[in-house]
């Protein structure tokens, strides 16, 4: 049996949010099927889903050291695919109607919707998934967690949005038009939405895991960064200029590299902290020097799980590794944010209990 702290019961609010978001996503897809026809919708859905396994694997690979709860990840993805899509469409249409009432021509209204309204509205809606997860703030232990949750919301949003765009291209130019758009959205720039919203994720995670005065500004700064990147790409797309598109793409790729560096640095920091904190528990008999070495690299963890599976202890080894990692993160939370000593002791003992239960070698 896994310790309660390692397998928290899902909150009712999280389950309701997941169901509502999933239903809204299905409703949007049903409308697309109704108005696009089975052939166009089938091709569009196939093109939208095709890159998802690789993209999801890439995002989740960032969080292998301390995987986030699957239900939380599913909620973030569904929120992007459902609530964010529906409200994004509705609010953008309302905004464009307001600009039209102000006397702007149709071309200007369309460009304002693409370059101004869409980035401002969509990033706020996708990023709100992070804010809703603040109620389960112990799940966000670092910047990597913020990036992962934001990326999941972005991938959900992009998947459903892409079905719509491919369907429009199919209606205008047939299968060739849909395939041509797929090259741009599905192959050249498949990580646009996850990268934009990741800046909000970094801001939220920084605000949660730091005690510096700067944390107050982290969330709005992350949001502004996301809006800027989104508007930069959309604006470049409206110009039809390869030079502008190339510049926007380069900026976005630089941000992607920075986000990857952040996750690598944070992972190394966590590994170093394992070497600092876990030896203090050697007297319990639950941690040995060999265990610390094993826990300190992803390759050694993988080899240990492989060895354990051969002994019929694969699940036990996974639970032990997760509990030891969570124990290290508990120390980090106390170091970075401060923590009530009684609460710290209770969580520490729960993790040690999970390690004791799992350790059967």
Short mmCIF file of C-alpha atoms in Angstrom, two decimals:
data_model
loop_
_atom_site.label_atom_id
_atom_site.label_comp_id
_atom_site.label_asym_id
_atom_site.label_seq_id
_atom_site.Cartn_x
_atom_site.Cartn_y
_atom_site.Cartn_z
CA UNK A 1 0.00 0.00 0.00
CA UNK A 2 1.38 3.41 -1.00
CA UNK A 3 1.52 6.10 1.65
CA UNK A 4 -1.32 8.64 1.47
CA UNK A 5 1.08 11.46 0.69
CA UNK A 6 2.28 9.60 -2.38
CA UNK A 7 -1.25 9.02 -3.68
CA UNK A 8 -3.48 11.87 -2.64
CA UNK A 9 -7.18 11.40 -3.16
CA UNK A 10 -8.34 13.54 -6.08
CA UNK A 11 -10.41 16.52 -5.03
CA UNK A 12 -14.01 16.82 -6.19
CA UNK A 13 -13.19 20.15 -7.83
CA UNK A 14 -10.43 18.51 -9.88
CA UNK A 15 -12.71 15.70 -11.01
CA UNK A 16 -15.52 18.11 -11.88
CA UNK A 17 -13.10 20.30 -13.83
CA UNK A 18 -11.81 17.26 -15.72
CA UNK A 19 -15.30 16.09 -16.64
CA UNK A 20 -16.57 19.53 -17.66
CA UNK A 21 -13.46 20.21 -19.75
CA UNK A 22 -13.68 16.81 -21.43
CA UNK A 23 -17.36 17.27 -22.27
CA UNK A 24 -16.74 20.74 -23.73
CA UNK A 25 -13.92 19.37 -25.88
CA UNK A 26 -16.21 16.64 -27.20
CA UNK A 27 -18.95 19.18 -27.95
CA UNK A 28 -16.52 21.32 -29.95
CA UNK A 29 -15.32 18.27 -31.89
CA UNK A 30 -18.93 17.22 -32.51
CA UNK A 31 -19.70 20.63 -34.03
CA UNK A 32 -16.63 20.31 -36.25
CA UNK A 33 -17.80 16.88 -37.39
CA UNK A 34 -21.31 18.20 -38.06
CA UNK A 35 -20.22 21.14 -40.18
CA UNK A 36 -17.06 19.69 -41.73
CA UNK A 37 -18.34 16.28 -42.74
CA UNK A 38 -16.86 12.88 -41.84
CA UNK A 39 -14.09 12.89 -44.46
CA UNK A 40 -12.75 16.36 -43.73
CA UNK A 41 -13.13 15.89 -39.99
CA UNK A 42 -11.50 12.45 -40.07
CA UNK A 43 -8.46 13.75 -41.96
CA UNK A 44 -8.22 16.86 -39.77
CA UNK A 45 -8.46 14.87 -36.55
CA UNK A 46 -5.84 12.41 -37.79
CA UNK A 47 -3.43 15.22 -38.64
CA UNK A 48 -4.04 16.92 -35.28
CA UNK A 49 -3.50 13.72 -33.28
CA UNK A 50 -0.53 12.37 -35.27
CA UNK A 51 2.20 14.43 -33.54
CA UNK A 52 0.64 14.14 -30.06
CA UNK A 53 2.36 10.93 -28.88
CA UNK A 54 5.80 12.37 -29.62
CA UNK A 55 4.93 15.77 -28.13
CA UNK A 56 3.44 14.26 -24.97
CA UNK A 57 6.46 12.00 -24.56
CA UNK A 58 8.79 14.98 -24.96
CA UNK A 59 6.95 17.02 -22.32
CA UNK A 60 6.64 14.17 -19.83
CA UNK A 61 10.31 13.28 -20.26
CA UNK A 62 11.13 16.58 -18.55
CA UNK A 63 9.51 15.29 -15.37
CA UNK A 64 10.86 11.76 -15.10
CA UNK A 65 12.62 12.33 -11.80
CA UNK A 66 9.41 13.15 -9.92
CA UNK A 67 6.41 12.41 -12.17
CA UNK A 68 3.29 14.50 -11.58
CA UNK A 69 -0.03 12.80 -10.76
CA UNK A 70 -1.67 11.52 -13.92
CA UNK A 71 -5.03 13.02 -12.98
CA UNK A 72 -3.52 16.50 -12.63
CA UNK A 73 -1.84 16.15 -16.02
CA UNK A 74 -5.08 14.94 -17.59
CA UNK A 75 -6.92 17.89 -16.06
CA UNK A 76 -4.43 20.39 -17.52
CA UNK A 77 -4.68 18.79 -20.98
CA UNK A 78 -8.48 18.62 -20.89
CA UNK A 79 -8.73 22.20 -19.62
CA UNK A 80 -6.77 23.41 -22.62
CA UNK A 81 -8.78 21.25 -25.03
CA UNK A 82 -12.18 22.14 -23.57
CA UNK A 83 -12.71 25.18 -21.37
CA UNK A 84 -9.88 27.23 -22.88
CA UNK A 85 -11.00 26.49 -26.43
CA UNK A 86 -14.69 27.26 -25.87
CA UNK A 87 -14.14 30.45 -23.87
CA UNK A 88 -11.31 31.48 -26.18
CA UNK A 89 -13.54 31.29 -29.25
CA UNK A 90 -16.44 33.02 -27.51
CA UNK A 91 -14.43 35.89 -26.05
CA UNK A 92 -12.47 36.47 -29.26
CA UNK A 93 -15.69 36.66 -31.28
CA UNK A 94 -17.17 39.12 -28.76
CA UNK A 95 -14.01 41.23 -28.91
CA UNK A 96 -14.04 41.30 -32.70
CA UNK A 97 -17.69 42.32 -32.69
CA UNK A 98 -16.83 45.22 -30.38
CA UNK A 99 -14.07 46.36 -32.73
CA UNK A 100 -16.50 46.10 -35.65
CA UNK A 101 -19.02 48.26 -33.78
CA UNK A 102 -16.26 50.83 -33.29
CA UNK A 103 -16.11 51.21 -37.07
CA UNK A 104 -13.06 49.13 -37.97
CA UNK A 105 -13.12 47.31 -41.30
CA UNK A 106 -13.32 43.53 -41.56
CA UNK A 107 -9.61 43.13 -42.42
CA UNK A 108 -8.53 45.22 -39.41
CA UNK A 109 -10.96 43.37 -37.13
CA UNK A 110 -9.58 40.03 -38.31
CA UNK A 111 -5.98 41.11 -37.71
CA UNK A 112 -6.82 42.53 -34.29
CA UNK A 113 -8.46 39.24 -33.38
CA UNK A 114 -5.41 37.28 -34.50
CA UNK A 115 -2.60 39.48 -33.17
CA UNK A 116 -4.16 41.07 -30.09
CA UNK A 117 -7.28 39.30 -28.84
CA UNK A 118 -6.22 35.68 -29.38
CA UNK A 119 -2.89 35.93 -27.50
CA UNK A 120 -4.35 37.95 -24.62
CA UNK A 121 -7.43 35.75 -24.18
CA UNK A 122 -5.99 32.33 -24.98
CA UNK A 123 -2.92 32.66 -22.76
CA UNK A 124 -5.05 33.82 -19.85
CA UNK A 125 -7.36 30.82 -20.29
CA UNK A 126 -4.63 28.22 -20.74
CA UNK A 127 -2.63 29.68 -17.87
CA UNK A 128 -5.65 29.58 -15.59
CA UNK A 129 -5.19 25.79 -15.43
CA UNK A 130 -2.03 26.49 -13.39
CA UNK A 131 -3.90 28.83 -11.07
CA UNK A 132 -6.60 26.22 -10.49
CA UNK A 133 -3.92 23.70 -9.54
CA UNK A 134 -2.64 26.06 -6.83
CA UNK A 135 -5.10 24.39 -4.45
CA UNK A 136 -2.83 21.36 -4.77
CA UNK A 137 0.30 23.44 -4.51
CA UNK A 138 2.40 20.69 -2.97
CA UNK A 139 2.42 19.10 -6.44
CA UNK A 140 4.35 22.09 -7.85
CA UNK A 141 7.81 21.72 -6.36
CA UNK A 142 9.82 23.59 -8.96
CA UNK A 143 9.90 25.39 -12.28
CA UNK A 144 9.89 22.09 -14.19
CA UNK A 145 6.47 21.21 -12.74
CA UNK A 146 5.10 24.57 -13.90
CA UNK A 147 6.50 23.98 -17.39
CA UNK A 148 5.01 20.48 -17.57
CA UNK A 149 1.50 21.51 -16.47
CA UNK A 150 1.49 24.55 -18.76
CA UNK A 151 2.71 22.46 -21.68
CA UNK A 152 -0.08 19.94 -21.13
CA UNK A 153 -2.66 22.74 -21.24
CA UNK A 154 -1.02 24.10 -24.38
CA UNK A 155 -0.98 20.70 -26.09
CA UNK A 156 -4.66 20.15 -25.32
CA UNK A 157 -5.55 23.56 -26.72
CA UNK A 158 -3.41 23.09 -29.83
CA UNK A 159 -4.83 19.63 -30.59
CA UNK A 160 -8.44 20.82 -30.79
CA UNK A 161 -7.55 24.15 -32.42
CA UNK A 162 -5.57 22.34 -35.11
CA UNK A 163 -8.56 20.17 -36.00
CA UNK A 164 -10.47 23.38 -36.72
CA UNK A 165 -7.69 24.94 -38.78
CA UNK A 166 -7.12 21.78 -40.82
CA UNK A 167 -10.86 21.51 -41.41
CA UNK A 168 -11.01 25.08 -42.71
CA UNK A 169 -8.05 24.38 -45.03
CA UNK A 170 -9.73 21.17 -46.21
CA UNK A 171 -12.93 23.05 -47.00
CA UNK A 172 -11.05 25.70 -48.98
CA UNK A 173 -8.39 23.65 -50.79
CA UNK A 174 -9.11 20.01 -50.13
CA UNK A 175 -6.76 17.44 -48.66
CA UNK A 176 -3.74 19.17 -50.18
CA UNK A 177 -4.50 22.37 -48.31
CA UNK A 178 -4.91 20.52 -45.03
CA UNK A 179 -1.61 18.69 -45.55
CA UNK A 180 0.18 21.91 -46.41
CA UNK A 181 -1.06 23.54 -43.21
CA UNK A 182 -0.07 20.42 -41.26
CA UNK A 183 3.54 20.91 -42.35
CA UNK A 184 3.53 24.36 -40.73
CA UNK A 185 1.45 23.69 -37.60
CA UNK A 186 2.15 20.01 -37.00
CA UNK A 187 5.78 19.66 -38.08
CA UNK A 188 7.52 23.05 -38.11
CA UNK A 189 5.78 24.69 -35.14
CA UNK A 190 4.06 21.96 -33.09
CA UNK A 191 5.24 23.32 -29.74
CA UNK A 192 4.03 26.91 -30.12
CA UNK A 193 1.20 26.81 -27.59
CA UNK A 194 3.12 24.75 -25.00
CA UNK A 195 6.10 27.13 -25.20
CA UNK A 196 3.98 30.27 -24.85
CA UNK A 197 2.06 28.99 -21.84
CA UNK A 198 5.20 27.53 -20.25
CA UNK A 199 6.23 31.07 -19.40
CA UNK A 200 3.09 31.34 -17.26
CA UNK A 201 3.96 27.99 -15.73
CA UNK A 202 7.42 29.26 -14.82
CA UNK A 203 5.88 32.36 -13.26
CA UNK A 204 3.37 30.39 -11.19
CA UNK A 205 5.98 27.87 -10.06
CA UNK A 206 8.44 30.62 -9.15
CA UNK A 207 5.80 32.41 -7.10
CA UNK A 208 5.03 29.18 -5.25
CA UNK A 209 8.56 28.01 -4.57
CA UNK A 210 10.35 31.24 -3.66
CA UNK A 211 10.11 33.68 -0.77
CA UNK A 212 11.75 36.65 -2.50
CA UNK A 213 9.82 39.90 -3.14
CA UNK A 214 10.20 39.26 -6.90
CA UNK A 215 7.80 36.32 -6.70
CA UNK A 216 4.86 38.75 -6.57
CA UNK A 217 5.63 39.87 -10.12
CA UNK A 218 6.46 36.41 -11.47
CA UNK A 219 2.95 35.44 -12.60
CA UNK A 220 2.06 38.68 -14.47
CA UNK A 221 5.54 38.75 -16.05
CA UNK A 222 5.13 35.14 -17.19
CA UNK A 223 1.73 35.99 -18.65
CA UNK A 224 3.10 39.03 -20.51
CA UNK A 225 5.93 36.88 -21.89
CA UNK A 226 3.44 34.29 -23.12
CA UNK A 227 1.26 36.94 -24.76
CA UNK A 228 4.31 38.51 -26.43
CA UNK A 229 5.52 35.22 -27.93
CA UNK A 230 2.01 34.30 -29.09
CA UNK A 231 1.41 37.74 -30.61
CA UNK A 232 4.85 37.70 -32.24
CA UNK A 233 4.10 34.43 -34.04
CA UNK A 234 0.55 35.38 -35.00
CA UNK A 235 1.68 38.80 -36.19
CA UNK A 236 4.47 37.30 -38.29
CA UNK A 237 1.97 34.84 -39.79
CA UNK A 238 -0.37 37.63 -40.86
CA UNK A 239 2.41 39.44 -42.75
CA UNK A 240 3.12 36.47 -44.99
CA UNK A 241 6.80 37.43 -44.80
CA UNK A 242 9.30 34.58 -44.51
CA UNK A 243 11.74 36.96 -42.84
CA UNK A 244 9.25 37.83 -40.10
CA UNK A 245 8.23 34.21 -39.69
CA UNK A 246 11.87 33.16 -39.47
CA UNK A 247 12.60 35.82 -36.84
CA UNK A 248 9.58 34.85 -34.75
CA UNK A 249 10.46 31.16 -35.03
CA UNK A 250 14.05 31.85 -33.95
CA UNK A 251 12.88 33.77 -30.87
CA UNK A 252 10.49 30.97 -29.91
CA UNK A 253 13.22 28.34 -30.35
CA UNK A 254 15.56 30.36 -28.14
CA UNK A 255 12.87 30.38 -25.44
CA UNK A 256 12.48 26.61 -25.87
CA UNK A 257 16.20 26.10 -25.33
CA UNK A 258 16.07 28.28 -22.21
CA UNK A 259 13.15 26.24 -20.84
CA UNK A 260 15.05 22.99 -21.45
CA UNK A 261 18.13 24.41 -19.72
CA UNK A 262 15.96 25.40 -16.75
CA UNK A 263 14.69 21.82 -16.38
CA UNK A 264 18.20 20.34 -16.70
CA UNK A 265 19.66 22.73 -14.12
CA UNK A 266 16.77 22.08 -11.74
CA UNK A 267 17.15 18.31 -12.13
CA UNK A 268 20.86 18.52 -11.33
CA UNK A 269 20.08 20.68 -8.32
CA UNK A 270 17.58 18.11 -7.04
CA UNK A 271 20.10 15.29 -7.53
CA UNK A 272 22.71 17.28 -5.62
CA UNK A 273 20.23 17.84 -2.79
CA UNK A 274 19.59 14.10 -2.61
CA UNK A 275 23.27 13.65 -1.94
CA UNK A 276 23.03 16.28 0.77
CA UNK A 277 19.82 15.24 2.55
CA UNK A 278 19.42 11.47 2.20
CA UNK A 279 22.69 10.41 3.90
CA UNK A 280 21.22 11.92 7.07
CA UNK A 281 18.76 9.01 7.12
CA UNK A 282 21.34 6.22 6.95
CA UNK A 283 20.87 5.49 10.65
CA UNK A 284 17.28 4.47 9.91
CA UNK A 285 18.52 1.60 7.77
CA UNK A 286 16.31 2.82 4.91
CA UNK A 287 19.07 4.58 2.97
CA UNK A 288 22.54 3.28 2.22
CA UNK A 289 25.42 4.87 0.37
CA UNK A 290 24.60 2.63 -2.59
CA UNK A 291 21.00 3.87 -2.50
CA UNK A 292 22.11 7.50 -2.66
CA UNK A 293 24.30 6.69 -5.67
CA UNK A 294 21.43 4.83 -7.33
CA UNK A 295 18.95 7.66 -6.73
CA UNK A 296 21.27 10.34 -8.04
CA UNK A 297 21.03 9.60 -11.77
CA UNK A 298 18.16 8.65 -14.08
CA UNK A 299 20.22 5.88 -15.69
CA UNK A 300 21.01 4.29 -12.30
CA UNK A 301 17.34 4.51 -11.30
CA UNK A 302 16.35 2.78 -14.52
CA UNK A 303 18.90 0.02 -14.00
CA UNK A 304 17.69 -0.46 -10.42
CA UNK A 305 14.08 -0.84 -11.58
CA UNK A 306 15.20 -3.32 -14.23
CA UNK A 307 17.05 -5.35 -11.61
CA UNK A 308 14.07 -5.17 -9.27
CA UNK A 309 11.66 -6.36 -11.97
CA UNK A 310 13.83 -9.44 -12.38
CA UNK A 311 13.27 -10.13 -8.68
CA UNK A 312 9.55 -9.41 -8.84
CA UNK A 313 10.05 -6.10 -6.99
CA UNK A 314 9.65 -3.60 -9.83
CA UNK A 315 6.69 -1.78 -8.25
CA UNK A 316 8.40 -1.72 -4.86
CA UNK A 317 11.55 -0.17 -6.32
CA UNK A 318 9.49 2.48 -8.12
CA UNK A 319 7.65 3.34 -4.90
CA UNK A 320 10.94 3.51 -2.99
CA UNK A 321 12.49 5.84 -5.56
CA UNK A 322 9.44 8.10 -5.58
CA UNK A 323 9.26 8.27 -1.79
CA UNK A 324 12.97 9.10 -1.53
CA UNK A 325 12.57 11.82 -4.15
CA UNK A 326 9.53 13.25 -2.37
CA UNK A 327 11.49 13.24 0.91
CA UNK A 328 14.19 15.31 -0.76
CA UNK A 329 11.59 17.69 -2.18
CA UNK A 330 10.07 18.03 1.29
CA UNK A 331 13.44 19.27 2.56
CA UNK A 332 13.65 21.65 -0.40
CA UNK A 333 10.18 23.05 0.26
CA UNK A 334 11.10 23.65 3.87
CA UNK A 335 14.35 25.30 2.80
CA UNK A 336 12.80 27.56 0.16
CA UNK A 337 9.39 28.39 1.67
CA UNK A 338 9.67 27.53 5.31
CA UNK A 339 7.42 24.95 6.95
CA UNK A 340 5.73 24.26 10.24
CA UNK A 341 8.01 21.79 12.12
CA UNK A 342 5.11 19.55 13.11
CA UNK A 343 3.83 19.32 9.55
CA UNK A 344 7.36 18.70 8.30
CA UNK A 345 7.83 15.85 10.76
CA UNK A 346 4.50 14.27 9.81
CA UNK A 347 5.27 14.34 6.08
CA UNK A 348 8.85 13.16 6.65
CA UNK A 349 7.66 10.19 8.68
CA UNK A 350 5.06 9.34 6.04
CA UNK A 351 7.73 9.22 3.34
CA UNK A 352 10.04 7.17 5.54
CA UNK A 353 7.14 4.80 6.18
CA UNK A 354 6.58 4.44 2.44
CA UNK A 355 10.29 3.73 1.94
CA UNK A 356 10.23 1.14 4.72
CA UNK A 357 7.17 -0.54 3.19
CA UNK A 358 8.71 -0.62 -0.29
CA UNK A 359 12.25 -1.70 0.67
CA UNK A 360 12.29 -5.49 0.44
CA UNK A 361 15.79 -6.16 -0.89
#
